[in-house]
GROMACS .gro file of C-alpha atoms in nm:
model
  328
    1UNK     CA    1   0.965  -1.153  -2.268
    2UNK     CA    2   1.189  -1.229  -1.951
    3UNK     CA    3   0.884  -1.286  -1.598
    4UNK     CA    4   0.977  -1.402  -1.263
    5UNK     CA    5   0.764  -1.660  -1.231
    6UNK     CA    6   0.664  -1.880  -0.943
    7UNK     CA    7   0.783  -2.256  -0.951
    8UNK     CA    8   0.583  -2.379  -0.690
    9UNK     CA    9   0.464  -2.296  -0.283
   10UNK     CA   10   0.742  -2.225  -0.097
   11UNK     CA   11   1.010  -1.990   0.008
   12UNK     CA   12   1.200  -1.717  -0.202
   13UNK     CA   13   1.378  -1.928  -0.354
   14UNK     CA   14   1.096  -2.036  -0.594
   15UNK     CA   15   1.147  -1.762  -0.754
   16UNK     CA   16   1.320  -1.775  -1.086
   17UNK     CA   17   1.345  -1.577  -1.433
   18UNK     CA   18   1.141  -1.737  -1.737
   19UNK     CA   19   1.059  -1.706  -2.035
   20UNK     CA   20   0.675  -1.562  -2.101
   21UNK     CA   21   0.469  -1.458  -2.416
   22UNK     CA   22   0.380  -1.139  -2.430
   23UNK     CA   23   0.077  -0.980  -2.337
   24UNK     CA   24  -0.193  -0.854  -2.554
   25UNK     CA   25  -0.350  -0.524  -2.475
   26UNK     CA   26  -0.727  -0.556  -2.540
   27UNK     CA   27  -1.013  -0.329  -2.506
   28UNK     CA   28  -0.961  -0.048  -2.263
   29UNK     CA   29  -0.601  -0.205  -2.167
   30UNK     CA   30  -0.265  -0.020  -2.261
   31UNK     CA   31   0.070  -0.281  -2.293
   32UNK     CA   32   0.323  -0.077  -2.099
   33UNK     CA   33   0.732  -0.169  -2.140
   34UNK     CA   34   0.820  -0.218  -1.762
   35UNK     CA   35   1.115  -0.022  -1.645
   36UNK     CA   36   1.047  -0.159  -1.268
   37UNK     CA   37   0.780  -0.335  -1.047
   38UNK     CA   38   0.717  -0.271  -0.667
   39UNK     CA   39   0.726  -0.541  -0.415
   40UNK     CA   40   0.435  -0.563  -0.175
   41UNK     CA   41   0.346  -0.855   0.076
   42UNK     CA   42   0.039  -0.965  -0.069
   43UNK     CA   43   0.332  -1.078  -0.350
   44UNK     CA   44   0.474  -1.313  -0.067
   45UNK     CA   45   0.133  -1.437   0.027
   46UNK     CA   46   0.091  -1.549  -0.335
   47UNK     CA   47   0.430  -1.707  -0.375
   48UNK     CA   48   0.346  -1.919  -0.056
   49UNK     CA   49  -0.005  -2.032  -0.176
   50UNK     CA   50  -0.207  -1.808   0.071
   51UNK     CA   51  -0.311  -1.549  -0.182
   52UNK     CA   52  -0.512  -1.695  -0.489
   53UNK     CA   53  -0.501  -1.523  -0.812
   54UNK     CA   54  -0.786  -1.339  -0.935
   55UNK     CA   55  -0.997  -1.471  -1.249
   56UNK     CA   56  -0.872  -1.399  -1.529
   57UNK     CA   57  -0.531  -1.223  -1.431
   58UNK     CA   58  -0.197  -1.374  -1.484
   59UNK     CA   59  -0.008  -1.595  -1.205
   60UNK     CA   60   0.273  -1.380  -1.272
   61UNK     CA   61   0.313  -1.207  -0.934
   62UNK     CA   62   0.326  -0.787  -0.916
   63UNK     CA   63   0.074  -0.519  -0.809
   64UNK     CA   64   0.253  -0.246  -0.971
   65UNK     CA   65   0.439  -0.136  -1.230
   66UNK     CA   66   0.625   0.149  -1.407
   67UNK     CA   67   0.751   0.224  -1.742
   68UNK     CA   68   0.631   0.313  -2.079
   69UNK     CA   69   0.328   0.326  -2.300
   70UNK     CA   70   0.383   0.139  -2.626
   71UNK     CA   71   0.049  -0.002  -2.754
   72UNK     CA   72  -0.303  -0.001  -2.625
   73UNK     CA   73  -0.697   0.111  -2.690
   74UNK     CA   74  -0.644   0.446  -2.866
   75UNK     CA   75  -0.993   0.569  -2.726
   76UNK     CA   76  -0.955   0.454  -2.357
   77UNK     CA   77  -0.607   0.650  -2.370
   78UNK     CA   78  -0.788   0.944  -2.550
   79UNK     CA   79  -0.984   0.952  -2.271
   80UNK     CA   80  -0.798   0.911  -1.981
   81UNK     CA   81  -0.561   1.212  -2.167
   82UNK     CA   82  -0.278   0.911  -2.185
   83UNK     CA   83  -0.081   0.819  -2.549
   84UNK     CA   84   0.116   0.585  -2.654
   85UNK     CA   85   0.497   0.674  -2.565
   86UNK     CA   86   0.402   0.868  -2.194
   87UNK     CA   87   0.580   0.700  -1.904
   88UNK     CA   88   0.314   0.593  -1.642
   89UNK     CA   89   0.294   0.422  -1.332
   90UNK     CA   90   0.018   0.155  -1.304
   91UNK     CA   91  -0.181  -0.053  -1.017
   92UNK     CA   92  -0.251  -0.414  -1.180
   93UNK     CA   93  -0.408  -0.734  -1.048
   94UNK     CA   94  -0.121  -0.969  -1.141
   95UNK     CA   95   0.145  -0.991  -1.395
   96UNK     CA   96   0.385  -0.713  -1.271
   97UNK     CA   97   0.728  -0.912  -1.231
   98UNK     CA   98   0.775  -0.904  -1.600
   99UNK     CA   99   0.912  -0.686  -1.913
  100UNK     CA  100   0.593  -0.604  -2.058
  101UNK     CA  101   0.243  -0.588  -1.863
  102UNK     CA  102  -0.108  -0.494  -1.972
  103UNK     CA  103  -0.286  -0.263  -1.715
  104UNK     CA  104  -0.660  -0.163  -1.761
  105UNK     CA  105  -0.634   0.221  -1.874
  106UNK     CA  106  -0.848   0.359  -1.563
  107UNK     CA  107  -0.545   0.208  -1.340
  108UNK     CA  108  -0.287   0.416  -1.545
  109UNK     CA  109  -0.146   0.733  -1.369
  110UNK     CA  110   0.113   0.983  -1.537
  111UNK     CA  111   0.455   0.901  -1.376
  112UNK     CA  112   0.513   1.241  -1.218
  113UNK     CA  113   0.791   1.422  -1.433
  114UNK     CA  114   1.037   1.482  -1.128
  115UNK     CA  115   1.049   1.100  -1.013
  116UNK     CA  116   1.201   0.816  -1.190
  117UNK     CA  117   1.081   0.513  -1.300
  118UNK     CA  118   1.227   0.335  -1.034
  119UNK     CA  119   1.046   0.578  -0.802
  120UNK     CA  120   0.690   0.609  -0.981
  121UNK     CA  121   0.686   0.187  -0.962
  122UNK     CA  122   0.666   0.229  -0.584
  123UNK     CA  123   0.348   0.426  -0.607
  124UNK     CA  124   0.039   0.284  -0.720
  125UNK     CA  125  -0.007  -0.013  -0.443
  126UNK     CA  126   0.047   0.154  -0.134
  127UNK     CA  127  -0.130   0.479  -0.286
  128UNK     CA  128  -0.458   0.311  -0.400
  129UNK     CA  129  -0.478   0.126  -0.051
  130UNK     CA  130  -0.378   0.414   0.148
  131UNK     CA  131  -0.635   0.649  -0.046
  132UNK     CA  132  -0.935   0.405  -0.044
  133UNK     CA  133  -0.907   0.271   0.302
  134UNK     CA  134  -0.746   0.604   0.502
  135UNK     CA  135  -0.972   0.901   0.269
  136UNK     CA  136  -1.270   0.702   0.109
  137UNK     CA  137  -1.354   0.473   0.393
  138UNK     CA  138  -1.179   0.626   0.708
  139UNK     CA  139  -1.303   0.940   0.581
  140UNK     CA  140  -0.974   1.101   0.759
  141UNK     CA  141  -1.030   1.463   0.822
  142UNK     CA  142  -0.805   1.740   0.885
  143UNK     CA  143  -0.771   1.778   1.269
  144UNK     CA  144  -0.816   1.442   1.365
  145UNK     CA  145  -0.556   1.187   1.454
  146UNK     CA  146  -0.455   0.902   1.276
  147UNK     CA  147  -0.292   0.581   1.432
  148UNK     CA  148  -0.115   0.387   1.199
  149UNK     CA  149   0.053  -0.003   1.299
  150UNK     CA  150   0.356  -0.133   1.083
  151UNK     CA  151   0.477   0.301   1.024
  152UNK     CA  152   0.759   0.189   0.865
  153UNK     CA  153   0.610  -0.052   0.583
  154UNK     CA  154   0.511   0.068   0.218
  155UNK     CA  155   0.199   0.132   0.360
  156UNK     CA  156   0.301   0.331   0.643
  157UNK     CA  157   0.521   0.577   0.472
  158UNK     CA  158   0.267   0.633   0.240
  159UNK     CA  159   0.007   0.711   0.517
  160UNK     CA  160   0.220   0.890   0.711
  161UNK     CA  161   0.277   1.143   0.397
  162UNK     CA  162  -0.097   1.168   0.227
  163UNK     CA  163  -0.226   1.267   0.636
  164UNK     CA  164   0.025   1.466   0.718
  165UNK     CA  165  -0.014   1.670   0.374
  166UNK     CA  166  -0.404   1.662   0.469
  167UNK     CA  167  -0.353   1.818   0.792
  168UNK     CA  168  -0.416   1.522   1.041
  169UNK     CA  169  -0.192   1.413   1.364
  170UNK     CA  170  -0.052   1.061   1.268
  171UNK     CA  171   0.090   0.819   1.540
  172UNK     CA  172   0.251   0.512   1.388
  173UNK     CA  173   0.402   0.175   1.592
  174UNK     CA  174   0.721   0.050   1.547
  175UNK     CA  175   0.905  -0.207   1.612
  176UNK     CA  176   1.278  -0.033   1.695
  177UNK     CA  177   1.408   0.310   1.752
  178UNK     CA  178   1.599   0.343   1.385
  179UNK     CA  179   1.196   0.263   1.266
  180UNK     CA  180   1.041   0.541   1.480
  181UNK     CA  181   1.304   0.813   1.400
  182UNK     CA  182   1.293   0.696   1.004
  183UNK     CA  183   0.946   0.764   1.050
  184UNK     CA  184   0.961   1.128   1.247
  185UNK     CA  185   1.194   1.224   0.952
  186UNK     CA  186   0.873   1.147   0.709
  187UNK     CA  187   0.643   1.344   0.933
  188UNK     CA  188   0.508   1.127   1.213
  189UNK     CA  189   0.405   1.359   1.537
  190UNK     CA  190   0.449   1.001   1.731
  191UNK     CA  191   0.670   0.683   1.729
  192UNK     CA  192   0.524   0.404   1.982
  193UNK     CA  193   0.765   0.111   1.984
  194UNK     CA  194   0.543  -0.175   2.011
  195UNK     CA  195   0.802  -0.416   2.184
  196UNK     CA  196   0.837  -0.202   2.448
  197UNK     CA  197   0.530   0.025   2.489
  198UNK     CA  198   0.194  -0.056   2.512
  199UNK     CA  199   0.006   0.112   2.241
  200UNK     CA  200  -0.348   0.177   2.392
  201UNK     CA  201  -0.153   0.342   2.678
  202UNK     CA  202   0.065   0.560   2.468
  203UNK     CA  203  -0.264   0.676   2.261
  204UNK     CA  204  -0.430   0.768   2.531
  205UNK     CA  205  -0.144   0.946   2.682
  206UNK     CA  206  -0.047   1.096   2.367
  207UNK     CA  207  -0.407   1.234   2.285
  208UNK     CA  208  -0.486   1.316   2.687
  209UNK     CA  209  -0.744   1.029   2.637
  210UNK     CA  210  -0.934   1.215   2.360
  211UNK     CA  211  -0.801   0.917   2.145
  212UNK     CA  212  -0.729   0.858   1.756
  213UNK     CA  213  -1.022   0.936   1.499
  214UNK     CA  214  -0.925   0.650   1.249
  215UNK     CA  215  -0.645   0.349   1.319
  216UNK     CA  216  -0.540   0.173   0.988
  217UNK     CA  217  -0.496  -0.154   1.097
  218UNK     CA  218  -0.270  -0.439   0.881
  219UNK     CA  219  -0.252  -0.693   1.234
  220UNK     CA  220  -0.575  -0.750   1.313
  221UNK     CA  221  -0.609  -1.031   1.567
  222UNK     CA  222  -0.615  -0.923   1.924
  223UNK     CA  223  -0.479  -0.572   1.793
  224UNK     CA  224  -0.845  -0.474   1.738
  225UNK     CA  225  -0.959  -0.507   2.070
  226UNK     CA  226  -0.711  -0.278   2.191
  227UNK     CA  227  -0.777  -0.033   1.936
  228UNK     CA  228  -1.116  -0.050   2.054
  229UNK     CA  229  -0.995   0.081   2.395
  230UNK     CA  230  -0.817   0.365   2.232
  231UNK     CA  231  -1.010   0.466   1.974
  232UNK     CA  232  -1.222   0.878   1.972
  233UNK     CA  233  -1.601   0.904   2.035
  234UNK     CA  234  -1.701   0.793   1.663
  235UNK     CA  235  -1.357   0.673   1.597
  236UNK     CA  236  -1.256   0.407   1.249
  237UNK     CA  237  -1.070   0.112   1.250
  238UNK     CA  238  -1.007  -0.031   0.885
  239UNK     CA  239  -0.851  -0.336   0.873
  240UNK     CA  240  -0.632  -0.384   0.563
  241UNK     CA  241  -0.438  -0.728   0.647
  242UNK     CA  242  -0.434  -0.999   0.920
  243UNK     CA  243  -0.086  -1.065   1.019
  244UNK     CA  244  -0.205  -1.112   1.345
  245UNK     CA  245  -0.450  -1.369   1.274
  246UNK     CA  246  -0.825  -1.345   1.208
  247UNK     CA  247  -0.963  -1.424   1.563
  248UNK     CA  248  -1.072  -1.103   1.764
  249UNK     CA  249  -1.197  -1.032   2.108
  250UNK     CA  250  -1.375  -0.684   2.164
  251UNK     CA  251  -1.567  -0.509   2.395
  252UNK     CA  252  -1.894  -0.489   2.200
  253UNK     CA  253  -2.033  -0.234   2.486
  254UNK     CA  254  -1.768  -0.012   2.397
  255UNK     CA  255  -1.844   0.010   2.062
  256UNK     CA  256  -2.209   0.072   2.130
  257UNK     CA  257  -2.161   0.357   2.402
  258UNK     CA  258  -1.837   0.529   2.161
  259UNK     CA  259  -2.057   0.496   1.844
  260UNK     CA  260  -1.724   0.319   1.698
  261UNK     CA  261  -1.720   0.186   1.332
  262UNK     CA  262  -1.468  -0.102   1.235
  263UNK     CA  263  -1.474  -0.169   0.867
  264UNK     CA  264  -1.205  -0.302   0.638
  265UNK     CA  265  -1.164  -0.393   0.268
  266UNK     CA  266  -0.907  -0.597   0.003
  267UNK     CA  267  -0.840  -0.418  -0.343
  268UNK     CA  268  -0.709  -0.707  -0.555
  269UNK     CA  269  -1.057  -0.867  -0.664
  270UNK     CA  270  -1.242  -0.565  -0.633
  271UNK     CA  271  -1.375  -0.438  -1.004
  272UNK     CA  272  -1.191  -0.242  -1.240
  273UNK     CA  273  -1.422   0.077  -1.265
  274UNK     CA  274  -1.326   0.083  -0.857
  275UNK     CA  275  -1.001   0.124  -0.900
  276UNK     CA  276  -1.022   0.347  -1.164
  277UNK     CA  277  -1.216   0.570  -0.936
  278UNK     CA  278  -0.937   0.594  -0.686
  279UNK     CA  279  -0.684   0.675  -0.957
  280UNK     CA  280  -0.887   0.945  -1.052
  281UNK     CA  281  -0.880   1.126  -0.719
  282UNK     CA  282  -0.494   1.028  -0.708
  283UNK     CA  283  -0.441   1.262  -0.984
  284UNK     CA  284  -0.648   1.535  -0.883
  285UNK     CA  285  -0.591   1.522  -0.457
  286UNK     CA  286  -0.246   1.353  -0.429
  287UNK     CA  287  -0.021   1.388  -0.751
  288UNK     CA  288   0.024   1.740  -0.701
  289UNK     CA  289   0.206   1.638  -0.345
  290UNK     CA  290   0.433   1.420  -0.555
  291UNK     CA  291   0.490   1.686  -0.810
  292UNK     CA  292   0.558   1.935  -0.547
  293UNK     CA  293   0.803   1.715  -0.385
  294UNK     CA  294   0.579   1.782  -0.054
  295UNK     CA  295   0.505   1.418  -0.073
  296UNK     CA  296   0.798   1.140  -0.191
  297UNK     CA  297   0.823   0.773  -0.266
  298UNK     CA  298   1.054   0.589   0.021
  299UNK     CA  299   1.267   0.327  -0.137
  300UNK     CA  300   1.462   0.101   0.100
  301UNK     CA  301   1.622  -0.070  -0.209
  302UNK     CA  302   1.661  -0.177  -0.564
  303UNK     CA  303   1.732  -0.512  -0.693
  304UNK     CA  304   1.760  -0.624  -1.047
  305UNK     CA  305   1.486  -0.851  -1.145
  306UNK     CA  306   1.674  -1.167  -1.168
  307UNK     CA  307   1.720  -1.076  -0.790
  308UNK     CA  308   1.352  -1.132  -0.699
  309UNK     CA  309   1.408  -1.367  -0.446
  310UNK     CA  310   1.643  -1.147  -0.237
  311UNK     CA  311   1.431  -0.889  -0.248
  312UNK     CA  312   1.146  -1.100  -0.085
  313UNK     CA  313   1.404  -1.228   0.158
  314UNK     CA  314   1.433  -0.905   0.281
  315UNK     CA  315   1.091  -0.814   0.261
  316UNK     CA  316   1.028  -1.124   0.506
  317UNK     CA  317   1.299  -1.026   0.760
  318UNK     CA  318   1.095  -0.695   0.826
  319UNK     CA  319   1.411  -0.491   0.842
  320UNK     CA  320   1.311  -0.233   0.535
  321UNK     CA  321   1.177   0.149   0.581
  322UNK     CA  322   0.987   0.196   0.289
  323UNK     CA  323   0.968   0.020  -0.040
  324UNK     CA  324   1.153  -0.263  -0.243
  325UNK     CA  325   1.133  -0.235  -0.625
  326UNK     CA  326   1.254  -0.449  -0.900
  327UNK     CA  327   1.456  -0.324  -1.181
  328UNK     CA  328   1.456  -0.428  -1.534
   0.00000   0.00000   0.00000
């Protein structure tokens, strides 16, 4: 089979189209014929050296995948009410830049019947993380405010969408006015522009100093301090990625006297029966949004595979609303 593999550390341009063998399914696995893969930036980390593999899963980049069923454990499928032949979308732990990928059943959705494959491949990352770190560990309720940094990234489209369809206020930073209105058209109540505003300010004004309930963080760095200062009485911050660096300064007697609760968590190593339960209550909570059309995947563009290393390009000039995909 034809992989994007990478050559060595370094820039897109390491990038290049290979030749791979093709993957077995084994026990509780289905092989899946990949029509596209998503592009997400713990990719880029990996293709610089900054983001180890996983035991045991392939140094083929890709989280995510979508295509078709066409071989895999008949009673995993059975049970997960998959067969051989149904298009699905799937979140994997390496391997997705290629023309065939094994995915662990549990991590196998339906592709909803109204969306593409090209669509359905820009689901399962940004859905798992968005579900597990917004819902399961944010524990987001309807009524409360979310704050959301980087609104305009995979992630942030897809948080914007799951809290808006759960009822919740979301504020999101940006980084230019196209950004902020790209991301009022999706459903944010509030568009801070980060180069020009200062976000603690604009929460607090924005919330008349109540403050957000949960902040979904992806800088970390100094960012958590601040988010600190504009956080609710019991108010979340989950910390997702650390673009800003892993040193932070806070104001520990804040936390104490606002009962605060910072928290955070990576889903790449974490085990398969994990993940499985998140794509579980994707199906039931969330794919009826998708099916609906209430909630939609945001592509910013589509490159053939052989393309790979444009598409990171542009994922590294921070430019994109939305998601990249690779087509095969």
């Amino acid at each position: 089979m034809k992989a994007i593999e990478i050559a060595a550390p370094g820039g897109p341009e390491v990038l290049r189209l290979a030749e791979r063998p093709m993957p077995v399914a084994g026990a509780g696995e289905a092989l899946i014929r990949v029509v596209a893969s998503g592009i997400n930036r713990p990719d880029v980390l990996q293709r610089k050296g900054l983001y180890p593999v996983p035991p045991g899963a392939s140094d083929i980049p890709g989280l995510e995948v979508a295509g078709t069923i066409v071989e895999g454990d008949a009673v995993a499928l059975r049970g997960a009410g998959l067969a051989v032949g149904n298009r699905v979308c799937a979140l994997v732990a390496g391997g997705g830049y290629a023309e065939y990928c094994v995915a662990p059943v549990g991590q196998c959705l339906p592709s909803p019947a109204n969306l593409s494959d090209i669509e359905a491949a820009s689901l399962p990352e940004t859905f798992f993380t968005v579900w597990s770190n917004v819902f399961d560990r944010g524990h987001l309720q309807p009524g409360e405010t979310l704050l959301v940094h980087g609104g305009s990234s995979g992630i942030g489209v897809t948080a914007i969408q799951l809290a808006k369809a759960h009822g919740a206020t979301v504020i999101v930073t940006v980084g230019s006015a196209d950004k902020a209105a790209a991301c009022k058209a999706l459903g944010a109540d509030h568009a801070i522009d980060y180069k020009t505003q200062d976000f603690v300010a604009e929460v607090q004004r924005i919330t008349s100093r109540a403050g957000a309930d949960v902040v979904l963080d992806m800088v970390a760095g100094d960012y958590v301090g601040r988010e600190i200062k504009c956080l609710a009485e019991e108010g979340r911050i989950v910390i997702i990625a650390v673009q800003g660096g892993v040193d932070s300064h806070i104001d520990a007697g804040l936390v104490l006297r606002r009962r605060l609760h910072i928290t955070g968590s990576t889903l790449r190593p974490r085990p398969v029966a994990f993940k499985s339960a998140i794509a579980a209550a994707l199906r039931r909570k969330v794919w009826p949004w998708l099916e609906s059309g209430r909630v939609k995947p945001v592509i910013h563009e589509v490159f053939a595979a052989a393309e790979a290393a444009s598409a990171h390009a542009v994922m590294e000039s921070h430019q994109h609303v939305g998601k990249l995909v690779l087509a095969w």
